[in-house]
Coordinates of C-alpha atoms in Angstrom, one line a residue:
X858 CA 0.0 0.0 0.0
X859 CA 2.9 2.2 0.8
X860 CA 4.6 1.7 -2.4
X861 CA 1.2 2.5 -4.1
X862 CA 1.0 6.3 -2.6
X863 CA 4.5 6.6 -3.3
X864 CA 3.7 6.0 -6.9
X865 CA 0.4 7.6 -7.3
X866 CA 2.6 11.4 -5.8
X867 CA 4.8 10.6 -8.0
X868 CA 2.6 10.7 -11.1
X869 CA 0.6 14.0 -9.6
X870 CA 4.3 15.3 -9.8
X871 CA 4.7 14.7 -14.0
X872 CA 2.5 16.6 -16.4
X873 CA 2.5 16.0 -20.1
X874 CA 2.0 19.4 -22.7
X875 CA 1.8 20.3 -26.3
X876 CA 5.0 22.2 -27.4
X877 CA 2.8 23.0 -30.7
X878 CA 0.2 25.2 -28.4
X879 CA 0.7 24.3 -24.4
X880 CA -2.1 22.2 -23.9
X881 CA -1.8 20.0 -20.8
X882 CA -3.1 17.0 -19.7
X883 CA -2.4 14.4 -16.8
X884 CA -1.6 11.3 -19.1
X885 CA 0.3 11.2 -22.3
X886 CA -2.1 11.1 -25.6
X887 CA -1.0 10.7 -29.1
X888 CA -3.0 13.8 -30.8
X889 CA -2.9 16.7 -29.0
X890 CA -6.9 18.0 -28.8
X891 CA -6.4 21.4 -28.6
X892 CA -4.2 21.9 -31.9
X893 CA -5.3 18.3 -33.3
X894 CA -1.3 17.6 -33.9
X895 CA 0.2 14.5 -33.1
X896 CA 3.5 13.4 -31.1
X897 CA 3.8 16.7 -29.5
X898 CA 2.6 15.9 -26.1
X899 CA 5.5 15.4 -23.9
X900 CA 6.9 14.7 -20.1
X901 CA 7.3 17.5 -17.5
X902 CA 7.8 17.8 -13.3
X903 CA 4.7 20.2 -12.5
X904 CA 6.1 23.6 -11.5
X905 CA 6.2 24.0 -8.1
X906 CA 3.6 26.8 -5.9
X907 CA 6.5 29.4 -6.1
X908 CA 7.1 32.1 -8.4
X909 CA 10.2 33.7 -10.4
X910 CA 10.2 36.5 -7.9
X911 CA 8.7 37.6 -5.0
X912 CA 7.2 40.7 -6.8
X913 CA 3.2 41.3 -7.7
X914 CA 3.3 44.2 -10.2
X915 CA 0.0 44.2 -12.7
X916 CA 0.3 45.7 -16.6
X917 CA 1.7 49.3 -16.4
X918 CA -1.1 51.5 -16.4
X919 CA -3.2 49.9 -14.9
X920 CA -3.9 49.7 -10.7
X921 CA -3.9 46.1 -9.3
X922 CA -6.2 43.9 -11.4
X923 CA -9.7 45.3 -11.1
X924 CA -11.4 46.2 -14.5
X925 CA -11.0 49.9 -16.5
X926 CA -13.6 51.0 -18.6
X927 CA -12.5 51.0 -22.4
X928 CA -13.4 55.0 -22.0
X929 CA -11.0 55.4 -19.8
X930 CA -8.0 53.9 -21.4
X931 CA -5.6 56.4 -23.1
X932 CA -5.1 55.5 -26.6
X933 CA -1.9 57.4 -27.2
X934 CA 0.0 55.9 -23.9
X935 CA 2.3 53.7 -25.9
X936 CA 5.7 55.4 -25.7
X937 CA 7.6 54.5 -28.4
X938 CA 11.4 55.4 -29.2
X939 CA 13.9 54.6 -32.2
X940 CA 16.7 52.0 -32.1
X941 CA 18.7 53.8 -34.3
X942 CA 18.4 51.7 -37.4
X943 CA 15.2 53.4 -39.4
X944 CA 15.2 49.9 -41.2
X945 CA 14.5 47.9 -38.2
X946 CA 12.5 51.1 -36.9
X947 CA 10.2 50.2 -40.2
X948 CA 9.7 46.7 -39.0
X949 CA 8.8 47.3 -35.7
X950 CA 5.9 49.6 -37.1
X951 CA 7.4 53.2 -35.7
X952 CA 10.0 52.2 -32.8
X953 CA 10.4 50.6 -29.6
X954 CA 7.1 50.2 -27.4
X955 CA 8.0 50.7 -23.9
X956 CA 7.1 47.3 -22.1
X957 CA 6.5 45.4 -25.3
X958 CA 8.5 42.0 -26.0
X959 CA 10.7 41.7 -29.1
X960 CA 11.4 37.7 -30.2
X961 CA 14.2 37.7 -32.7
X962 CA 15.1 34.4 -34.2
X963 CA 17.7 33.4 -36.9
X964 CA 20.2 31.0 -38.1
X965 CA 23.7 30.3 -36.1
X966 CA 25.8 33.2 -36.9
X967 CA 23.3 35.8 -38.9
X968 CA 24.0 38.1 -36.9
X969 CA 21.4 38.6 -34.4
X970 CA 23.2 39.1 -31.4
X971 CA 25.7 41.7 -33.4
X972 CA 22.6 43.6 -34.5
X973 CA 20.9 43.4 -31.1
X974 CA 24.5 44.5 -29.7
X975 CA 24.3 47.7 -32.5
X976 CA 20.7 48.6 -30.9
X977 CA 22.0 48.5 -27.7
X978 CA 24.6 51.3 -28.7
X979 CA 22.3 53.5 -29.7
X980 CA 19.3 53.0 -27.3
X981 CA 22.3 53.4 -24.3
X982 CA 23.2 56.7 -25.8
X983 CA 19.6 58.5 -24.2
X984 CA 18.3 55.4 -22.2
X985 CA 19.6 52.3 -19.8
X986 CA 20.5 49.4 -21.4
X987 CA 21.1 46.0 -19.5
X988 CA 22.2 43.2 -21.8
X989 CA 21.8 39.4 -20.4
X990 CA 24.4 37.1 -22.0
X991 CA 23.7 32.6 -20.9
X992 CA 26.3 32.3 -23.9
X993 CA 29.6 34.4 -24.0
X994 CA 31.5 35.6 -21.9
X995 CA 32.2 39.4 -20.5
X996 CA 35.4 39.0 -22.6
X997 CA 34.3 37.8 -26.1
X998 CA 31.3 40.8 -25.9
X999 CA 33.8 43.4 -25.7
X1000 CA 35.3 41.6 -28.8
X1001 CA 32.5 41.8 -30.5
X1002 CA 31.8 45.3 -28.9
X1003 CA 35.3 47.3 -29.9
X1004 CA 34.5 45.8 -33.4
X1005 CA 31.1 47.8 -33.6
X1006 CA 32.8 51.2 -32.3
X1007 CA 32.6 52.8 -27.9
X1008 CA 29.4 51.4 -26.1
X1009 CA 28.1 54.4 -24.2
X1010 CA 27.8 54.6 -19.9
X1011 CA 24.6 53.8 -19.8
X1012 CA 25.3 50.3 -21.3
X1013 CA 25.4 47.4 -18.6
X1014 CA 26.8 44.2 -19.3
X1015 CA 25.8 40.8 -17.3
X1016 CA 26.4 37.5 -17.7
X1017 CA 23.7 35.0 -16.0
X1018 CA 21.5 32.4 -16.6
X1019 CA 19.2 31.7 -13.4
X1020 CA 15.8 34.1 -14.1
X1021 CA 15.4 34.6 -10.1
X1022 CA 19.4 36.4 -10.4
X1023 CA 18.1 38.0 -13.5
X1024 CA 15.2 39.4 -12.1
X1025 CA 16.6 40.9 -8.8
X1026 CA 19.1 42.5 -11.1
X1027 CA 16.5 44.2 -13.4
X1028 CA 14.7 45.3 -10.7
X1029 CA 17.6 47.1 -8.9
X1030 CA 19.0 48.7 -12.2
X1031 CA 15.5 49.6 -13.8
X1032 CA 16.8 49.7 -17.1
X1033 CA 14.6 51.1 -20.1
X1034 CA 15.5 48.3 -22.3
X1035 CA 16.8 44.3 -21.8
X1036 CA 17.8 41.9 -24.2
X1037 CA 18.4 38.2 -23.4
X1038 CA 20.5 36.3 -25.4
X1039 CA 19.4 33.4 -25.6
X1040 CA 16.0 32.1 -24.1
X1041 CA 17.3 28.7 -24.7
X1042 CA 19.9 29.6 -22.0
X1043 CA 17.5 30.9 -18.9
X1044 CA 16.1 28.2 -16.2
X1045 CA 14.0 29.1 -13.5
X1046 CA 14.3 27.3 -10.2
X1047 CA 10.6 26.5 -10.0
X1048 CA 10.8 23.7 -13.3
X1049 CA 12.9 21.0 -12.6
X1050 CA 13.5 20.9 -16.3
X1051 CA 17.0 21.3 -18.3
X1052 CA 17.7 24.5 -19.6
X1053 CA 16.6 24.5 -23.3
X1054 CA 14.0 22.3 -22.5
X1055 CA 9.9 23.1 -23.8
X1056 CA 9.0 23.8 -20.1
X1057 CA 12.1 26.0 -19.3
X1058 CA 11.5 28.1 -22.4
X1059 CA 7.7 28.7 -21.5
X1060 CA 8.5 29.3 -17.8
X1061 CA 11.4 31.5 -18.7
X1062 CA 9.9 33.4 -21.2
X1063 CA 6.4 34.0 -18.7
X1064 CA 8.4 35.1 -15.9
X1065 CA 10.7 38.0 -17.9
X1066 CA 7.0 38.9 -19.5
X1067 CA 5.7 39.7 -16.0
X1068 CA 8.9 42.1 -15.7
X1069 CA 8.4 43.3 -19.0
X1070 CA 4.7 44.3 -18.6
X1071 CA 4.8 45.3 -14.7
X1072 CA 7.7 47.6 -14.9
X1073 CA 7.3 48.8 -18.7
X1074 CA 10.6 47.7 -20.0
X1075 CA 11.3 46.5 -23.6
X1076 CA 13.1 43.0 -23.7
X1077 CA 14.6 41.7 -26.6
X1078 CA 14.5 37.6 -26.6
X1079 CA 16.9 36.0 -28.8
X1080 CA 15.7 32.5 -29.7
X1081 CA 17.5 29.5 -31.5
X1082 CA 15.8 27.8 -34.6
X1083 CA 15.3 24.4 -35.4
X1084 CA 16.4 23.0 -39.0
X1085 CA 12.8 23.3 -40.4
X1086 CA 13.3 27.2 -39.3
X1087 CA 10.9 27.7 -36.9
X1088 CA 12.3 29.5 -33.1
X1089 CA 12.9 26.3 -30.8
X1090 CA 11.0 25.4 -28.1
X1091 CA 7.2 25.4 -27.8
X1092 CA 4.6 27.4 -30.2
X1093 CA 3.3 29.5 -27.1
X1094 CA 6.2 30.9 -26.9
X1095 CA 5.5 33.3 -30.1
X1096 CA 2.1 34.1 -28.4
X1097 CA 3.6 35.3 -26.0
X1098 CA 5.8 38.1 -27.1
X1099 CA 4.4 40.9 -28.7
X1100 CA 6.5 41.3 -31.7
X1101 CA 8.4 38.3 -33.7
X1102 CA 10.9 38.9 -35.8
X1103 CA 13.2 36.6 -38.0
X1104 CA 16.1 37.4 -39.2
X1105 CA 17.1 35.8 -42.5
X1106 CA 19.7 35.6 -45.3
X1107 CA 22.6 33.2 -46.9
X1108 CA 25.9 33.1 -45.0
X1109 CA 27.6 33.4 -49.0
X1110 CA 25.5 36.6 -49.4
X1111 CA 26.2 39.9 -47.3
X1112 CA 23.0 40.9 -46.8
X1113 CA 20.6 40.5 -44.4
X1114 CA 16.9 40.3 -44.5
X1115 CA 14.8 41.3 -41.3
X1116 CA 11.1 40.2 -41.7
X1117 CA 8.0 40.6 -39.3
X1118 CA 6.1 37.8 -38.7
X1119 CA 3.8 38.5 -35.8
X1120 CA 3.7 42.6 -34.3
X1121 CA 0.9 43.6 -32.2
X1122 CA 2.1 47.3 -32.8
X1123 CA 2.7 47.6 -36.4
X1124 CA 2.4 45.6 -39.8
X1125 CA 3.7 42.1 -40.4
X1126 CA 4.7 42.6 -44.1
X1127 CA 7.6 45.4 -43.3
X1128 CA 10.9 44.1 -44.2
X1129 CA 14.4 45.4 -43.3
X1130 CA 17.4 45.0 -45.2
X1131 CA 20.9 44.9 -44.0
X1132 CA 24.6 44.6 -45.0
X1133 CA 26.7 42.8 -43.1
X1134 CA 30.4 44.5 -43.1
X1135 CA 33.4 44.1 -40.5
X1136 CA 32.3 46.6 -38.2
X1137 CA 28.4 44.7 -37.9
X1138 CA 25.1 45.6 -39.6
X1139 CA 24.7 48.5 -41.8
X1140 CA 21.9 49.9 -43.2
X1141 CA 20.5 49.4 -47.3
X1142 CA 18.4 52.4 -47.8
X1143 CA 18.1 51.6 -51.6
X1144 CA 17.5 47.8 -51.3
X1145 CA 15.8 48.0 -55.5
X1146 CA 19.7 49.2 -56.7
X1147 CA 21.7 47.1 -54.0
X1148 CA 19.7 44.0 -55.3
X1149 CA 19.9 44.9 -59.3
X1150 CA 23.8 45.0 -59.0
X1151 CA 25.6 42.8 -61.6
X1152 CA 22.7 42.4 -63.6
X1153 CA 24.0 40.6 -67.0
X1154 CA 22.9 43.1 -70.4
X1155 CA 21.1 41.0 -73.3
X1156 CA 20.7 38.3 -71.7
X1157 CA 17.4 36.0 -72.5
X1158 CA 15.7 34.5 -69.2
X1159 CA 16.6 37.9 -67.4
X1160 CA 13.8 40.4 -66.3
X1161 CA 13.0 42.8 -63.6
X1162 CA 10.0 42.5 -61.3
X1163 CA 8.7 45.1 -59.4
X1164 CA 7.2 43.7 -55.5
X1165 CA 5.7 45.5 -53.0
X1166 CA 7.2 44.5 -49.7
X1167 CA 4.6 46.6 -47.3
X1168 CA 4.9 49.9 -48.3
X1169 CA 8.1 50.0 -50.1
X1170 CA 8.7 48.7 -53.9
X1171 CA 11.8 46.7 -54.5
X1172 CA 13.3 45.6 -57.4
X1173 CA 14.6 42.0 -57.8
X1174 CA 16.2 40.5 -61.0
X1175 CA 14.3 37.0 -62.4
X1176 CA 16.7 34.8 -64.1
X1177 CA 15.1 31.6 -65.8
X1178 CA 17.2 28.6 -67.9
X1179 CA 14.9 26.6 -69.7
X1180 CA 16.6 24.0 -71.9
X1181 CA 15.5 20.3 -73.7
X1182 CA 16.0 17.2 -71.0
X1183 CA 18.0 14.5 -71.6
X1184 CA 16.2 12.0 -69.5
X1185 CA 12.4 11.2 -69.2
X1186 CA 11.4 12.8 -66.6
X1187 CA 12.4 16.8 -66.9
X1188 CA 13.5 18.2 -64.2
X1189 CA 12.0 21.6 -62.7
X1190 CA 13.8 23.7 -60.2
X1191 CA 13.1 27.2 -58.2
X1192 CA 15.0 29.2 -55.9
X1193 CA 13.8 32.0 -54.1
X1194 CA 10.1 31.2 -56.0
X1195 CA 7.3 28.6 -55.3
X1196 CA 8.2 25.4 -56.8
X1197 CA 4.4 24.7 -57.6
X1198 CA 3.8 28.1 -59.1
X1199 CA 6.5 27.9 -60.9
X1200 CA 5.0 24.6 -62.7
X1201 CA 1.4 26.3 -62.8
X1202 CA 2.7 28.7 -64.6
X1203 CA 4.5 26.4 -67.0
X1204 CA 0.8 24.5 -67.4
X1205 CA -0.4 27.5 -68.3
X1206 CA 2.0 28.5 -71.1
X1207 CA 1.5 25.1 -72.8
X1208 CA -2.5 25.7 -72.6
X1209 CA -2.5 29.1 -74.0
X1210 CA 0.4 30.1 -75.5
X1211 CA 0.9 26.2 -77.3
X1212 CA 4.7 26.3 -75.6
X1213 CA 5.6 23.0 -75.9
X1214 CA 7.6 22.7 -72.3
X1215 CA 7.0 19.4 -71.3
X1216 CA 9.5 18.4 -72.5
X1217 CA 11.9 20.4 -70.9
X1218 CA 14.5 21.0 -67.9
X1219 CA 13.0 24.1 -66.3
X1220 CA 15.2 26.6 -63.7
X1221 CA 14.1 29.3 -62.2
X1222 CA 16.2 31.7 -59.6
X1223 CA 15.5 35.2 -57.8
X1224 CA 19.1 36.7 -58.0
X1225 CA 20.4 37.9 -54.6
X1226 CA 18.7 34.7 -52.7
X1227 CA 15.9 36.6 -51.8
X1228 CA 12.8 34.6 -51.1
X1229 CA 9.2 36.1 -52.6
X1230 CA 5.6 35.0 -52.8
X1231 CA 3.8 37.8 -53.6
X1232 CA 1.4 37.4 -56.6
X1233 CA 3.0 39.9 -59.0
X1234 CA 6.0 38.0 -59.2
X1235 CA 4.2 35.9 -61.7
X1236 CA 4.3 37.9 -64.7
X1237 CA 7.7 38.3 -64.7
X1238 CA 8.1 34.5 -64.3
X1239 CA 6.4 34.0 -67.4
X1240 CA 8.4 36.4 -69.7
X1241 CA 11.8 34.7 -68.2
X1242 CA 10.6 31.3 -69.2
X1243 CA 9.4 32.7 -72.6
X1244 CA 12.8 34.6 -73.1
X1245 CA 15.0 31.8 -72.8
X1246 CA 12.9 29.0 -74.3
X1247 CA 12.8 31.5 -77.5
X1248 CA 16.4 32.6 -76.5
X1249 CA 15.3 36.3 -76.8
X1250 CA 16.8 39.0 -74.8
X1251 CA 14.3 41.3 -72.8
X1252 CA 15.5 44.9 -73.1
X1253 CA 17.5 46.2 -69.9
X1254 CA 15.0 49.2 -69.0
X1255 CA 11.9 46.9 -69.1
X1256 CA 10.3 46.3 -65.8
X1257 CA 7.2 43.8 -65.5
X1258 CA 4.4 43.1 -62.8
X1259 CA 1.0 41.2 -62.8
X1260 CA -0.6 38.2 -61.4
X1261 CA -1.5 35.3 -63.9
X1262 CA -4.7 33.1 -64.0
X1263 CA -5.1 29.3 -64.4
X1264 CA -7.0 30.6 -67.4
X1265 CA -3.7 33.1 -68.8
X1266 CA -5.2 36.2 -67.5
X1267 CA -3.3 39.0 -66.3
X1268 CA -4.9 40.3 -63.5
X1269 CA -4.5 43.6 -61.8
X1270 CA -2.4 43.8 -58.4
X1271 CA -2.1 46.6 -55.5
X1272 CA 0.0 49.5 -55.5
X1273 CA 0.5 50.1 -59.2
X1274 CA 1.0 53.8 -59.2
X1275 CA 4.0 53.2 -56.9
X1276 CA 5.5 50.5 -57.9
X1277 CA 6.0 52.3 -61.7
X1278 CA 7.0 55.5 -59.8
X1279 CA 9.6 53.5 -58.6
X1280 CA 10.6 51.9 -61.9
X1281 CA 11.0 55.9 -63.1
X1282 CA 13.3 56.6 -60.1
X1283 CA 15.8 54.2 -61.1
X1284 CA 15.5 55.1 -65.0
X1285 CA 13.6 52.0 -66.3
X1286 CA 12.0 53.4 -69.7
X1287 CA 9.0 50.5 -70.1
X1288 CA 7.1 49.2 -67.7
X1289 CA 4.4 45.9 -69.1
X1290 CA 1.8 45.8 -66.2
X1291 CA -1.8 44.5 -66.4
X1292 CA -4.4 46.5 -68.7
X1293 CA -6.6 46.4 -65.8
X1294 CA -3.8 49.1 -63.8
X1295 CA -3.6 51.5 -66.7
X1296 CA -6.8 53.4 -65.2
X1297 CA -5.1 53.5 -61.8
X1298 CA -1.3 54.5 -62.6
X1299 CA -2.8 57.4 -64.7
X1300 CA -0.5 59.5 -66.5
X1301 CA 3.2 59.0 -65.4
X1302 CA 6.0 61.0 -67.7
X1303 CA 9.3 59.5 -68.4
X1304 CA 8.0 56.3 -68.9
X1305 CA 6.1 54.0 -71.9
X1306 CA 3.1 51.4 -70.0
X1307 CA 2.4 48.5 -72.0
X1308 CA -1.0 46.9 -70.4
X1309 CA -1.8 43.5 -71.0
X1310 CA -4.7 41.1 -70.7
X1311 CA -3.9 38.4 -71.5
X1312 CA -0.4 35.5 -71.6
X1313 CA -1.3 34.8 -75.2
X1314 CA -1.2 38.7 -75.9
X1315 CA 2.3 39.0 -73.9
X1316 CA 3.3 36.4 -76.8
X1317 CA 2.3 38.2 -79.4
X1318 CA 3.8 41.1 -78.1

């Protein structure tokens, strides 16, 4: 009987949860029923009755936790401030919201933490900056540091792991801003759990969001990603935070992409873009001519497509290779594009315009290594694949734009007036766009539009 109790606390000790969502349940199960995914449920000690801290503090702004009337809320009390970089200003929708939390994730060595390190520069030269390394040591930031140029006073520099340490120190500096580096690193006394484990991150990450929202600082979380690309550890964790931001690009490429995926204060389809040079991150404030550079002249299978990355047009070169295959079965490739669009698109040629592609090998690249979905990207897909299987050059000042139908109709897309004031800027001298935008680009000088309605028109043309 004794033995029996002993076992039966023992099991009211484990808990099993969904990394996908959090759901928790008292025995394991197969198919999570909250997010309906399966294999994700799995074994954790049940946090103990103390909490990270000793500290009640409610959401800033607010007295204790007894309900506000919506009236009485003030609409313009989020203080916002820059972090120096306008491009990652652009992303974040304006600035830094005071007591938000910012969720960066990237690849091993992209450069978040050097970036992160740049903000912290410029944020310390006004405010208080406390940065929170689990990773490095004192030693190898001040490498990293001298390399970016003097960090100012205000900066503070701390090297810890356990979130109950962390805390007590946040609370006796009251910094304006803290960025942890990484969440994969932090363990809280109250989960018997390894550090980097599923409940470690989601008790980690809930404890610095109490801080976070109770004393109004920013924190900056820098998460790990798994090989499928995703920030490690459980799904809740990118509910929690306020603003997630992934930070992408090719280690053989010196750019650097900085994308939006979730931002509770600002747009999600704001991008940032980013050199990466000896002394860190710099700025590209014309990404359209940074991207266009090298561009071959007279080459067929080469256009330029216009895309509207939130509210700024950029310029990316389309470079397609189609050629007859030597085996059975050609073979169809895409970088930087949708694979399946790509073969839609190649359907649709053989339908309308009687393009016999079937069979042939099919390659299809968005110079730079920049990844786009956007619909007008599919016009210009089709006059690469019709310039090299003809073998005929596109002229160098011709810029293209329009989404295609299953049924080879050009259809209109957003933004045309300033995606072909863009093409102007930069001295294109045609632009082919969809007939259906020539009413709302109206009349634009130093440029010929060429509308059309159809893919089997485009050939003709």
């Amino acid at each position: 009987m004794h033995t029996g109790k002993a076992d039966m606390a023992k099991a009211k000790n484990i808990t099993f949860f969904c990394k996908e969502c959090g759901y928790e349940s008292s025995k394991w199960m197969g198919q999570c029923p909250s997010c309906q995914e399966w294999n994700t449920m799995v074994e954790a000690p049940v946090k103990g009755s103390a909490q990270t801290g000793s500290h009640n503090v409610g959401i800033t702004g607010i007295s204790g936790n007894a309900p506000i009337r919506f009236s009485q809320i003030d609409s313009n009390s989020e203080d916002r401030y820059t972090t120096g970089f306008g491009e990652l200003d652009r992303v974040l929708g304006g600035g830094i919201v005071a007591g938000s939390m910012v969720l960066v994730g990237g690849d091993p060595g992209i450069g978040k933490s050097t970036i992160l390190l740049q903000v912290c520069a410029n944020i310390a030269a006004s405010r208080k900056v406390l940065y929170i390394s689990g990773e490095e040591s004192p030693g190898q930031i001040k490498m990293r540091a001298d390399r970016i140029g003097n960090m100012p006073d205000n900066f503070t520099l701390m090297c810890e792991t356990n979130l109950n340490t962390i805390d007590s120190a946040i609370r006796a500096e009251k910094p304006d801003a803290v960025v942890i580096d990484s969440i994969q690193t932090m363990y809280c006394e109250t989960s018997d759990s390894a550090p980097g484990s599923v409940s470690q991150v989601r008790e980690s990450t809930n404890a610095l969001m109490q801080i976070a929202k109770g004393l109004g600082i920013t924190v900056f979380i820098v998460g790990h990603v798994t090989k499928e690309g995703v920030v490690a550890g459980p799904r809740v964790l990118e509910h929690m935070v306020d603003t997630v931001l992934y930070f992408e690009g090719e280690r053989s490429e010196s750019y650097r992409i900085i994308r939006a995926v979730k931002n509770r204060f600002g747009a999600t389809n704001e991008i940032g873009v980013f050199e990466m040079c000896h002394e860190g991150l710099r700025e590209v404030l014309n990404p359209s001519e940074y991207m266009l550079e090298g561009k071959p002249s007279g080459e067929p299978g080469s256009v330029v497509v216009c895309l509207m990355e939130g509210t700024r047009p950029i310029m990316v070169e389309i470079q397609a290779l189609v050629c007859h295959t030597n085996f059975g079965m050609p073979r169809r490739t895409a970088a930087g594009a949708d694979y399946n669009r790509m073969n839609l698109l190649m359907a649709v040629l053989e339908k309308k315009a009687g393009m016999q592609l079937s069979g042939c090998d099919a390659y299809l690249n968005i110079a730079g290594g920049l990844k786009v979905s956007e619909p007008a990207l599919d016009l210009g897909m089709v006059m690469a694949l019709i310039s090299s299987f003809r073998n005929i050059p596109i002229p160098d000042r011709t810029i293209v734009f329009g989404e295609v139908g299953l049924t080879g109709e050009v259809r209109s897309v957003s933004q045309a007036k300033q995606r072909v004031a863009e093409a102007v800027k930069l001295g294109f001298e045609e632009c082919i766009l969809p007939a259906a935008c020539l009413k709302s680009v109206g009349d634009i000088s130093g440029i010929r539009l060429t509308g059309v309605k159809s893919v089997s028109e485009l050939c003709r043309k």
